[in-house]
PDB file of C-alpha atoms in Angstrom:
ATOM      1  CA  MET A   4       1.816  -2.496   5.675  1.00  0.00           C
ATOM      2  CA  ARG A   5      -1.771  -3.751   5.867  1.00  0.00           C
ATOM      3  CA  ILE A   6      -1.328  -4.584   9.565  1.00  0.00           C
ATOM      4  CA  PHE A   7       0.144  -1.126  10.211  1.00  0.00           C
ATOM      5  CA  TRP A   8      -2.864   0.668   8.715  1.00  0.00           C
ATOM      6  CA  LEU A   9      -5.176  -1.688  10.630  1.00  0.00           C
ATOM      7  CA  LYS A  10      -3.512  -0.456  13.822  1.00  0.00           C
ATOM      8  CA  VAL A  11      -3.907   3.180  12.694  1.00  0.00           C
ATOM      9  CA  TYR A  12      -7.627   2.707  12.018  1.00  0.00           C
ATOM     10  CA  SER A  13      -8.043   0.981  15.389  1.00  0.00           C
ATOM     11  CA  ALA A  14      -6.384   3.947  17.113  1.00  0.00           C
ATOM     12  CA  LEU A  15      -8.650   6.437  15.338  1.00  0.00           C
ATOM     13  CA  ILE A  16     -11.768   4.433  16.228  1.00  0.00           C
ATOM     14  CA  PHE A  17     -10.627   4.235  19.852  1.00  0.00           C
ATOM     15  CA  LEU A  18     -10.045   8.003  20.042  1.00  0.00           C
ATOM     16  CA  ALA A  19     -13.375   8.787  18.368  1.00  0.00           C
ATOM     17  CA  PHE A  20     -15.250   6.484  20.757  1.00  0.00           C
ATOM     18  CA  PHE A  21     -13.489   8.044  23.751  1.00  0.00           C
ATOM     19  CA  LEU A  22     -14.190  11.636  22.656  1.00  0.00           C
ATOM     20  CA  LEU A  23     -17.837  10.970  21.855  1.00  0.00           C
ATOM     21  CA  THR A  24     -18.684   9.153  25.097  1.00  0.00           C
ATOM     22  CA  VAL A  25     -17.148  11.646  27.541  1.00  0.00           C
ATOM     23  CA  GLU A  26     -18.860  14.904  28.460  1.00  0.00           C
ATOM     24  CA  ALA A  27     -16.841  18.040  27.928  1.00  0.00           C
ATOM     25  CA  HIS A  28     -17.807  20.339  30.806  1.00  0.00           C
ATOM     26  CA  VAL A  29     -16.532  20.200  34.379  1.00  0.00           C
ATOM     27  CA  LYS A  30     -19.061  19.375  37.100  1.00  0.00           C
ATOM     28  CA  THR A  31     -19.775  21.367  40.246  1.00  0.00           C
ATOM     29  CA  LYS A  32     -19.359  20.382  43.890  1.00  0.00           C
ATOM     30  CA  LYS A  33     -23.115  19.847  44.332  1.00  0.00           C
ATOM     31  CA  TYR A  34     -23.113  17.508  41.346  1.00  0.00           C
ATOM     32  CA  TYR A  35     -20.703  15.165  43.097  1.00  0.00           C
ATOM     33  CA  GLU A  36     -22.671  15.447  46.328  1.00  0.00           C
ATOM     34  CA  SER A  37     -25.785  14.338  44.424  1.00  0.00           C
ATOM     35  CA  LEU A  38     -23.775  11.546  42.825  1.00  0.00           C
ATOM     36  CA  GLN A  39     -22.536  10.394  46.231  1.00  0.00           C
ATOM     37  CA  LEU A  40     -26.103  10.364  47.616  1.00  0.00           C
ATOM     38  CA  ILE A  41     -27.240   8.126  44.762  1.00  0.00           C
ATOM     39  CA  LEU A  42     -24.321   5.744  45.306  1.00  0.00           C
ATOM     40  CA  GLU A  43     -25.134   5.566  49.030  1.00  0.00           C
ATOM     41  CA  GLY A  44     -28.775   4.771  48.235  1.00  0.00           C
ATOM     42  CA  LYS A  45     -30.154   8.026  49.664  1.00  0.00           C
ATOM     43  CA  ASP A  46     -32.946  10.039  48.064  1.00  0.00           C
ATOM     44  CA  PRO A  47     -33.271  13.792  48.902  1.00  0.00           C
ATOM     45  CA  TYR A  48     -36.984  13.639  48.151  1.00  0.00           C
ATOM     46  CA  LYS A  49     -37.474  10.825  50.670  1.00  0.00           C
ATOM     47  CA  ILE A  50     -35.279  12.582  53.228  1.00  0.00           C
ATOM     48  CA  LEU A  51     -37.440  15.695  53.005  1.00  0.00           C
ATOM     49  CA  LYS A  52     -40.607  13.567  52.645  1.00  0.00           C
ATOM     50  CA  ILE A  53     -41.856  15.301  49.490  1.00  0.00           C
ATOM     51  CA  SER A  54     -42.730  14.140  45.990  1.00  0.00           C
ATOM     52  CA  PRO A  55     -40.431  14.772  42.970  1.00  0.00           C
ATOM     53  CA  THR A  56     -43.092  17.123  41.563  1.00  0.00           C
ATOM     54  CA  ALA A  57     -43.205  19.322  44.684  1.00  0.00           C
ATOM     55  CA  THR A  58     -42.916  23.075  44.158  1.00  0.00           C
ATOM     56  CA  GLN A  59     -40.224  25.295  45.666  1.00  0.00           C
ATOM     57  CA  SER A  60     -42.640  26.685  48.251  1.00  0.00           C
ATOM     58  CA  GLU A  61     -43.633  23.170  49.372  1.00  0.00           C
ATOM     59  CA  LEU A  62     -39.974  22.223  49.538  1.00  0.00           C
ATOM     60  CA  LYS A  63     -39.098  25.241  51.668  1.00  0.00           C
ATOM     61  CA  LYS A  64     -42.046  24.688  54.004  1.00  0.00           C
ATOM     62  CA  GLN A  65     -41.156  21.015  54.562  1.00  0.00           C
ATOM     63  CA  TYR A  66     -37.510  21.857  55.128  1.00  0.00           C
ATOM     64  CA  HIS A  67     -38.296  24.370  57.893  1.00  0.00           C
ATOM     65  CA  ALA A  68     -40.590  21.866  59.607  1.00  0.00           C
ATOM     66  CA  LEU A  69     -38.034  19.047  59.548  1.00  0.00           C
ATOM     67  CA  SER A  70     -35.093  21.282  60.508  1.00  0.00           C
ATOM     68  CA  LEU A  71     -36.990  22.488  63.577  1.00  0.00           C
ATOM     69  CA  LYS A  72     -37.953  18.918  64.470  1.00  0.00           C
ATOM     70  CA  PHE A  73     -34.411  17.478  64.248  1.00  0.00           C
ATOM     71  CA  HIS A  74     -32.380  20.507  65.354  1.00  0.00           C
ATOM     72  CA  PRO A  75     -29.732  19.308  67.868  1.00  0.00           C
ATOM     73  CA  ASP A  76     -30.660  22.058  70.340  1.00  0.00           C
ATOM     74  CA  LYS A  77     -34.332  20.971  70.359  1.00  0.00           C
ATOM     75  CA  ASN A  78     -34.048  17.231  69.753  1.00  0.00           C
ATOM     76  CA  PRO A  79     -31.996  15.292  72.352  1.00  0.00           C
ATOM     77  CA  SER A  80     -31.974  11.985  70.398  1.00  0.00           C
ATOM     78  CA  ALA A  81     -28.631  10.414  69.388  1.00  0.00           C
ATOM     79  CA  ASN A  82     -29.235  10.526  65.628  1.00  0.00           C
ATOM     80  CA  ALA A  83     -30.697  14.050  65.553  1.00  0.00           C
ATOM     81  CA  THR A  84     -27.444  15.666  64.409  1.00  0.00           C
ATOM     82  CA  THR A  85     -26.941  13.162  61.580  1.00  0.00           C
ATOM     83  CA  LYS A  86     -30.536  13.552  60.472  1.00  0.00           C
ATOM     84  CA  TYR A  87     -30.271  17.343  60.586  1.00  0.00           C
ATOM     85  CA  ILE A  88     -27.144  17.282  58.365  1.00  0.00           C
ATOM     86  CA  GLU A  89     -28.880  14.994  55.841  1.00  0.00           C
ATOM     87  CA  ILE A  90     -31.885  17.334  55.714  1.00  0.00           C
ATOM     88  CA  ALA A  91     -29.674  20.368  55.154  1.00  0.00           C
ATOM     89  CA  GLN A  92     -27.698  18.599  52.413  1.00  0.00           C
ATOM     90  CA  ALA A  93     -30.860  17.439  50.655  1.00  0.00           C
ATOM     91  CA  TYR A  94     -32.337  20.937  50.810  1.00  0.00           C
ATOM     92  CA  GLU A  95     -29.150  22.497  49.333  1.00  0.00           C
ATOM     93  CA  ILE A  96     -29.442  20.200  46.343  1.00  0.00           C
ATOM     94  CA  LEU A  97     -33.173  20.543  45.717  1.00  0.00           C
ATOM     95  CA  SER A  98     -33.523  24.255  46.526  1.00  0.00           C
ATOM     96  CA  ASP A  99     -31.409  25.269  43.529  1.00  0.00           C
ATOM     97  CA  ARG A 100     -33.113  24.624  40.200  1.00  0.00           C
ATOM     98  CA  THR A 101     -29.839  23.770  38.433  1.00  0.00           C
ATOM     99  CA  TYR A 102     -28.711  21.265  41.073  1.00  0.00           C
ATOM    100  CA  ARG A 103     -32.173  19.758  41.238  1.00  0.00           C
ATOM    101  CA  LYS A 104     -32.221  19.283  37.471  1.00  0.00           C
ATOM    102  CA  GLU A 105     -28.767  17.625  37.584  1.00  0.00           C
ATOM    103  CA  TYR A 106     -29.954  15.234  40.302  1.00  0.00           C
ATOM    104  CA  ASP A 107     -33.122  14.326  38.382  1.00  0.00           C
ATOM    105  CA  GLU A 108     -31.027  13.617  35.243  1.00  0.00           C
ATOM    106  CA  LEU A 109     -28.671  11.390  37.235  1.00  0.00           C
ATOM    107  CA  VAL A 110     -31.606   9.394  38.604  1.00  0.00           C
ATOM    108  CA  LYS A 111     -33.228   9.134  35.190  1.00  0.00           C
ATOM    109  CA  ASN A 112     -30.185   8.486  32.938  1.00  0.00           C
ATOM    110  CA  GLY A 113     -27.759   6.906  35.398  1.00  0.00           C
ATOM    111  CA  ILE A 114     -24.256   7.964  36.458  1.00  0.00           C
ATOM    112  CA  PRO A 115     -21.775   8.465  33.573  1.00  0.00           C
ATOM    113  CA  TRP A 116     -18.858   6.037  33.791  1.00  0.00           C
ATOM    114  CA  GLN A 117     -16.169   8.751  33.700  1.00  0.00           C
ATOM    115  CA  GLU A 118     -17.784  10.562  36.652  1.00  0.00           C
ATOM    116  CA  GLN A 119     -18.229   7.369  38.647  1.00  0.00           C
ATOM    117  CA  TYR A 120     -14.655   6.110  38.227  1.00  0.00           C
ATOM    118  CA  TYR A 121     -12.714   9.359  37.824  1.00  0.00           C
ATOM    119  CA  GLY A 122     -14.620  12.544  38.674  1.00  0.00           C
ATOM    120  CA  ARG A 123     -15.811  11.665  42.169  1.00  0.00           C
ATOM    121  CA  TYR A 124     -12.362  10.512  43.288  1.00  0.00           C
ATOM    122  CA  MET A 125     -10.766  13.695  41.948  1.00  0.00           C
ATOM    123  CA  HIS A 126     -13.399  15.682  43.821  1.00  0.00           C
ATOM    124  CA  LYS A 127     -12.866  13.650  46.995  1.00  0.00           C
ATOM    125  CA  TRP A 128      -9.100  14.144  47.097  1.00  0.00           C
ATOM    126  CA  GLY A 129      -9.266  17.793  46.118  1.00  0.00           C
ATOM    127  CA  ALA A 130      -7.558  17.409  42.738  1.00  0.00           C
ATOM    128  CA  PRO A 131      -8.189  20.020  40.012  1.00  0.00           C
ATOM    129  CA  GLN A 132     -11.464  19.351  38.257  1.00  0.00           C
ATOM    130  CA  HIS A 133     -10.241  18.963  34.691  1.00  0.00           C
ATOM    131  CA  ASP A 134     -12.005  17.358  31.793  1.00  0.00           C
ATOM    132  CA  VAL A 135     -11.101  13.655  31.794  1.00  0.00           C
ATOM    133  CA  ARG A 136     -10.442  13.764  28.040  1.00  0.00           C
ATOM    134  CA  TRP A 137      -7.682  16.351  28.466  1.00  0.00           C
ATOM    135  CA  VAL A 138      -6.249  14.452  31.417  1.00  0.00           C
ATOM    136  CA  ALA A 139      -6.050  11.251  29.355  1.00  0.00           C
ATOM    137  CA  PHE A 140      -4.696  13.133  26.325  1.00  0.00           C
ATOM    138  CA  TRP A 141      -1.821  14.816  28.180  1.00  0.00           C
ATOM    139  CA  LEU A 142      -1.036  11.669  30.156  1.00  0.00           C
ATOM    140  CA  LEU A 143      -0.756   9.623  26.955  1.00  0.00           C
ATOM    141  CA  THR A 144       1.282  12.402  25.326  1.00  0.00           C
ATOM    142  CA  PHE A 145       3.746  12.519  28.224  1.00  0.00           C
ATOM    143  CA  VAL A 146       4.147   8.744  28.480  1.00  0.00           C
ATOM    144  CA  THR A 147       4.462   8.387  24.695  1.00  0.00           C
ATOM    145  CA  GLY A 148       7.130  11.108  24.514  1.00  0.00           C
ATOM    146  CA  PHE A 149       9.071   9.644  27.422  1.00  0.00           C
ATOM    147  CA  LYS A 150       8.929   6.144  25.909  1.00  0.00           C
ATOM    148  CA  TYR A 151      10.042   7.443  22.503  1.00  0.00           C
ATOM    149  CA  LEU A 152      13.012   9.368  23.964  1.00  0.00           C
ATOM    150  CA  TYR A 153      14.068   6.442  26.148  1.00  0.00           C
ATOM    151  CA  GLN A 154      13.914   4.043  23.193  1.00  0.00           C
ATOM    152  CA  TYR A 155      16.028   6.429  21.094  1.00  0.00           C
ATOM    153  CA  TYR A 156      18.521   6.869  23.961  1.00  0.00           C
ATOM    154  CA  HIS A 157      18.760   3.082  24.357  1.00  0.00           C
ATOM    155  CA  TYR A 158      19.358   2.724  20.608  1.00  0.00           C
ATOM    156  CA  VAL A 159      22.153   5.338  20.601  1.00  0.00           C
ATOM    157  CA  VAL A 160      23.885   3.835  23.645  1.00  0.00           C
ATOM    158  CA  GLN A 161      23.822   0.291  22.283  1.00  0.00           C
ATOM    159  CA  THR A 162      24.973   1.451  18.842  1.00  0.00           C
ATOM    160  CA  ASN A 163      27.947   3.331  20.330  1.00  0.00           C
ATOM    161  CA  ARG A 164      28.852   0.269  22.380  1.00  0.00           C
ATOM    162  CA  ALA A 165      28.728  -1.898  19.262  1.00  0.00           C
ATOM    163  CA  LYS A 166      31.060   0.533  17.461  1.00  0.00           C
ATOM    164  CA  GLN A 167      33.651   0.093  20.211  1.00  0.00           C
ATOM    165  CA  THR A 168      33.866  -3.680  19.758  1.00  0.00           C
ATOM    166  CA  PRO A 169      36.930  -5.168  18.003  1.00  0.00           C
ATOM    167  CA  LEU A 170      34.741  -6.939  15.451  1.00  0.00           C
ATOM    168  CA  TYR A 171      33.135  -3.674  14.306  1.00  0.00           C
ATOM    169  CA  LYS A 172      36.505  -1.913  14.133  1.00  0.00           C
ATOM    170  CA  MET A 173      37.947  -4.749  12.059  1.00  0.00           C
ATOM    171  CA  HIS A 174      35.089  -4.641   9.538  1.00  0.00           C
ATOM    172  CA  ALA A 175      35.211  -0.823   9.425  1.00  0.00           C
ATOM    173  CA  ASN A 176      38.957  -0.909   8.659  1.00  0.00           C
ATOM    174  CA  MET A 177      38.368  -3.519   5.958  1.00  0.00           C
ATOM    175  CA  MET A 178      35.679  -1.344   4.368  1.00  0.00           C
ATOM    176  CA  ARG A 179      37.942   1.716   4.484  1.00  0.00           C
ATOM    177  CA  ASP A 180      40.747  -0.254   2.867  1.00  0.00           C
ATOM    178  CA  GLN A 181      38.442  -1.516   0.132  1.00  0.00           C
ATOM    179  CA  LEU A 182      37.129   1.991  -0.482  1.00  0.00           C
ATOM    180  CA  GLY A 183      40.673   3.392  -0.598  1.00  0.00           C
ATOM    181  CA  ARG A 184      41.838   0.738  -3.067  1.00  0.00           C
ATOM    182  CA  LYS A 185      38.793   1.346  -5.226  1.00  0.00           C
ATOM    183  CA  LYS A 186      39.460   5.104  -5.351  1.00  0.00           C
ATOM    184  CA  LYS A 187      43.131   4.518  -6.026  1.00  0.00           C
ATOM    185  CA  LYS A 188      42.267   2.149  -8.837  1.00  0.00           C
ATOM    186  CA  ASN A 189      39.895   4.701 -10.380  1.00  0.00           C
ATOM    187  CA  GLY A 190      42.588   7.367 -10.136  1.00  0.00           C
ATOM    188  CA  LYS A 191      40.670   9.728  -7.842  1.00  0.00           C
ATOM    189  CA  LYS A 192      42.551  11.960  -5.438  1.00  0.00           C
ATOM    190  CA  SER A 193      40.993  12.130  -2.006  1.00  0.00           C
ATOM    191  CA  ASN A 194      40.492  15.515  -0.390  1.00  0.00           C
ATOM    192  CA  ASN A 195      39.651  16.394   3.230  1.00  0.00           C
ATOM    193  CA  SER A 196      35.910  15.825   2.794  1.00  0.00           C
ATOM    194  CA  GLU A 197      36.527  12.390   1.303  1.00  0.00           C
ATOM    195  CA  ASP A 198      38.834  11.512   4.168  1.00  0.00           C
ATOM    196  CA  THR A 199      36.111  12.494   6.589  1.00  0.00           C
ATOM    197  CA  SER A 200      33.596  10.328   4.784  1.00  0.00           C
ATOM    198  CA  GLU A 201      36.066   7.441   4.815  1.00  0.00           C
ATOM    199  CA  GLU A 202      36.365   7.710   8.585  1.00  0.00           C
ATOM    200  CA  GLU A 203      32.584   7.356   8.884  1.00  0.00           C
ATOM    201  CA  VAL A 204      32.485   4.175   6.802  1.00  0.00           C
ATOM    202  CA  GLY A 205      31.364   1.112   8.728  1.00  0.00           C
ATOM    203  CA  PRO A 206      29.070  -1.898   8.588  1.00  0.00           C
ATOM    204  CA  GLN A 207      25.390  -1.483   9.322  1.00  0.00           C
ATOM    205  CA  ILE A 208      24.497  -2.207  12.951  1.00  0.00           C
ATOM    206  CA  VAL A 209      21.263  -4.046  13.718  1.00  0.00           C
ATOM    207  CA  ILE A 210      20.663  -4.826  17.408  1.00  0.00           C
ATOM    208  CA  HIS A 211      17.549  -6.836  18.209  1.00  0.00           C
ATOM    209  CA  GLY A 212      15.816  -5.252  21.188  1.00  0.00           C
ATOM    210  CA  ALA A 213      17.451  -1.859  20.615  1.00  0.00           C
ATOM    211  CA  GLU A 214      15.947  -0.759  17.300  1.00  0.00           C
ATOM    212  CA  PRO A 215      15.460   2.969  16.553  1.00  0.00           C
ATOM    213  CA  PRO A 216      11.946   4.187  17.444  1.00  0.00           C
ATOM    214  CA  LYS A 217       9.416   4.373  14.650  1.00  0.00           C
ATOM    215  CA  PHE A 218       5.965   5.899  14.227  1.00  0.00           C
ATOM    216  CA  ARG A 219       4.274   2.546  14.724  1.00  0.00           C
ATOM    217  CA  ASP A 220       6.022   2.176  18.109  1.00  0.00           C
ATOM    218  CA  LEU A 221       4.052   5.047  19.649  1.00  0.00           C
ATOM    219  CA  LEU A 222       2.228   4.037  22.800  1.00  0.00           C
ATOM    220  CA  ILE A 223      -1.257   4.962  21.558  1.00  0.00           C
ATOM    221  CA  PHE A 224      -0.944   2.590  18.586  1.00  0.00           C
ATOM    222  CA  GLN A 225       0.425  -0.187  20.771  1.00  0.00           C
ATOM    223  CA  ILE A 226      -2.511   0.192  23.174  1.00  0.00           C
ATOM    224  CA  CYS A 227      -5.050   0.133  20.348  1.00  0.00           C
ATOM    225  CA  ALA A 228      -3.318  -2.840  18.711  1.00  0.00           C
ATOM    226  CA  LEU A 229      -3.342  -4.815  21.975  1.00  0.00           C
ATOM    227  CA  PRO A 230      -6.640  -6.657  21.197  1.00  0.00           C
ATOM    228  CA  TYR A 231      -5.273  -7.588  17.769  1.00  0.00           C
ATOM    229  CA  HIS A 232      -2.107  -9.075  19.277  1.00  0.00           C
ATOM    230  CA  LEU A 233      -4.130 -10.866  21.969  1.00  0.00           C
ATOM    231  CA  VAL A 234      -6.268 -12.512  19.282  1.00  0.00           C
ATOM    232  CA  LEU A 235      -3.126 -13.639  17.423  1.00  0.00           C
ATOM    233  CA  TRP A 236      -1.606 -14.930  20.662  1.00  0.00           C
ATOM    234  CA  VAL A 237      -4.730 -16.943  21.561  1.00  0.00           C
ATOM    235  CA  LYS A 238      -4.957 -18.235  17.992  1.00  0.00           C
ATOM    236  CA  ASN A 239      -1.332 -19.354  18.145  1.00  0.00           C
ATOM    237  CA  LEU A 240      -1.975 -21.103  21.475  1.00  0.00           C
ATOM    238  CA  ILE A 241      -4.957 -22.999  20.090  1.00  0.00           C
ATOM    239  CA  SER A 242      -3.335 -23.959  16.789  1.00  0.00           C
ATOM    240  CA  PRO A 243       0.405 -23.150  16.784  1.00  0.00           C
ATOM    241  CA  THR A 244       1.832 -22.485  13.357  1.00  0.00           C
ATOM    242  CA  HIS A 245       4.861 -24.562  12.376  1.00  0.00           C
ATOM    243  CA  VAL A 246       7.166 -23.100   9.759  1.00  0.00           C
ATOM    244  CA  ASP A 247       9.099 -25.663   7.732  1.00  0.00           C
ATOM    245  CA  TYR A 248      12.213 -23.688   6.821  1.00  0.00           C
ATOM    246  CA  ASP A 249      13.784 -26.621   5.005  1.00  0.00           C
ATOM    247  CA  LYS A 250      10.819 -26.786   2.648  1.00  0.00           C
ATOM    248  CA  ILE A 251      10.947 -23.021   2.033  1.00  0.00           C
ATOM    249  CA  LEU A 252      14.686 -23.216   1.296  1.00  0.00           C
ATOM    250  CA  CYS A 253      14.154 -26.060  -1.159  1.00  0.00           C
ATOM    251  CA  GLU A 254      11.395 -24.147  -2.962  1.00  0.00           C
ATOM    252  CA  GLN A 255      13.542 -21.003  -3.255  1.00  0.00           C
ATOM    253  CA  ASN A 256      16.554 -22.851  -4.702  1.00  0.00           C
ATOM    254  CA  ASN A 257      14.772 -25.687  -6.557  1.00  0.00           C
ATOM    255  CA  TRP A 258      16.445 -28.337  -4.410  1.00  0.00           C
ATOM    256  CA  THR A 259      15.221 -31.698  -3.254  1.00  0.00           C
ATOM    257  CA  MET A 260      15.360 -32.711   0.395  1.00  0.00           C
ATOM    258  CA  GLU A 261      18.246 -35.105  -0.374  1.00  0.00           C
ATOM    259  CA  GLU A 262      20.231 -32.287  -1.987  1.00  0.00           C
ATOM    260  CA  LEU A 263      19.554 -30.048   0.982  1.00  0.00           C
ATOM    261  CA  GLU A 264      20.851 -32.673   3.417  1.00  0.00           C
ATOM    262  CA  ILE A 265      24.010 -33.068   1.340  1.00  0.00           C
ATOM    263  CA  LYS A 266      24.569 -29.302   1.322  1.00  0.00           C
ATOM    264  CA  LYS A 267      24.034 -29.120   5.083  1.00  0.00           C
ATOM    265  CA  LYS A 268      26.611 -31.821   5.617  1.00  0.00           C
ATOM    266  CA  GLU A 269      29.107 -30.061   3.323  1.00  0.00           C
ATOM    267  CA  TYR A 270      28.547 -26.766   5.106  1.00  0.00           C
ATOM    268  CA  MET A 271      29.157 -28.307   8.544  1.00  0.00           C
ATOM    269  CA  GLU A 272      32.365 -29.925   7.327  1.00  0.00           C
ATOM    270  CA  LYS A 273      33.618 -26.599   5.952  1.00  0.00           C
ATOM    271  CA  TYR A 274      32.592 -24.810   9.132  1.00  0.00           C
ATOM    272  CA  LEU A 275      34.479 -27.234  11.375  1.00  0.00           C
ATOM    273  CA  GLU A 276      37.509 -27.091   9.089  1.00  0.00           C
ATOM    274  CA  ARG A 277      37.472 -23.289   9.108  1.00  0.00           C
ATOM    275  CA  LYS A 278      37.010 -23.206  12.885  1.00  0.00           C
ATOM    276  CA  THR A 279      40.152 -25.247  13.517  1.00  0.00           C
ATOM    277  CA  SER A 280      42.253 -23.640  10.771  1.00  0.00           C
ATOM    278  CA  ALA A 281      45.468 -21.717  11.435  1.00  0.00           C
ATOM    279  CA  LYS A 282      43.941 -18.559   9.961  1.00  0.00           C
ATOM    280  CA  MET A 283      41.101 -18.607  12.490  1.00  0.00           C
ATOM    281  CA  LYS A 284      43.572 -19.178  15.327  1.00  0.00           C
ATOM    282  CA  ARG A 285      45.575 -16.118  14.224  1.00  0.00           C
ATOM    283  CA  TYR A 286      42.363 -14.114  14.072  1.00  0.00           C
ATOM    284  CA  ARG A 287      41.472 -15.114  17.651  1.00  0.00           C
ATOM    285  CA  ARG A 288      44.944 -14.097  18.877  1.00  0.00           C
ATOM    286  CA  TRP A 289      44.522 -10.745  17.084  1.00  0.00           C
ATOM    287  CA  LEU A 290      41.182 -10.152  18.774  1.00  0.00           C
ATOM    288  CA  LYS A 291      42.689 -10.754  22.201  1.00  0.00           C
ATOM    289  CA  LYS A 292      45.368  -8.134  21.561  1.00  0.00           C
ATOM    290  CA  GLN A 293      42.837  -5.443  20.601  1.00  0.00           C
TER     291      GLN A 293
END
């Protein structure tokens, strides 16, 4: 139980860290153009040959001078078109006060990680510009729900298969017979509802690898508990733990090691005798007929 709540606290810390480090509002097209310029090592101020403290009138005056100088119709050089496009793009960013402020903040504070690794690619491929927190939330919700339903479906299928085996049917019939004899001995008359309950009697099925899904099996808790399991795995690699089951068995039953060896030998003799007995042979023939 302590490990389970440790995983819950880890999940809450992970979610809180994620929500607090990601900005909530969606960015504009010019924001990603400014971001791309910074990643390419280009500076709009250097392209327009002005200082970061230049006024809007100085910016406009310098833009007109450079656009006339590098206009493709007036400048026959090979790189005139490329230079003209860069000048126009730089002017679009710096001419608007909002875009200029966003660019200055990017240069001063750096590019946020979610915009560098998620936002610009979504903008490049034309995907809807959603908040990355909601994208991650709904993606985790969908994958968690799908995993939970698949695990439950796998559990139901394997359980139904186990109920069709001859061994399960034999034990279920034995339990019904025992229940019927017990009711008959107590003098109770069975009605229709009791007959229905008797038909549902059967041994408990436990299939390793096909357990029913639980709350702790949700994907978000498994992701958050991954560092914890990695630490345990590395710790086990460095100093593997050896469990002495014979010692534990002796402590539980107050046996000595010599007594345990004697009991093991007696058990193996009884097991081999039971395995080759006529009763076991009849049971095997009965299983083949089912």
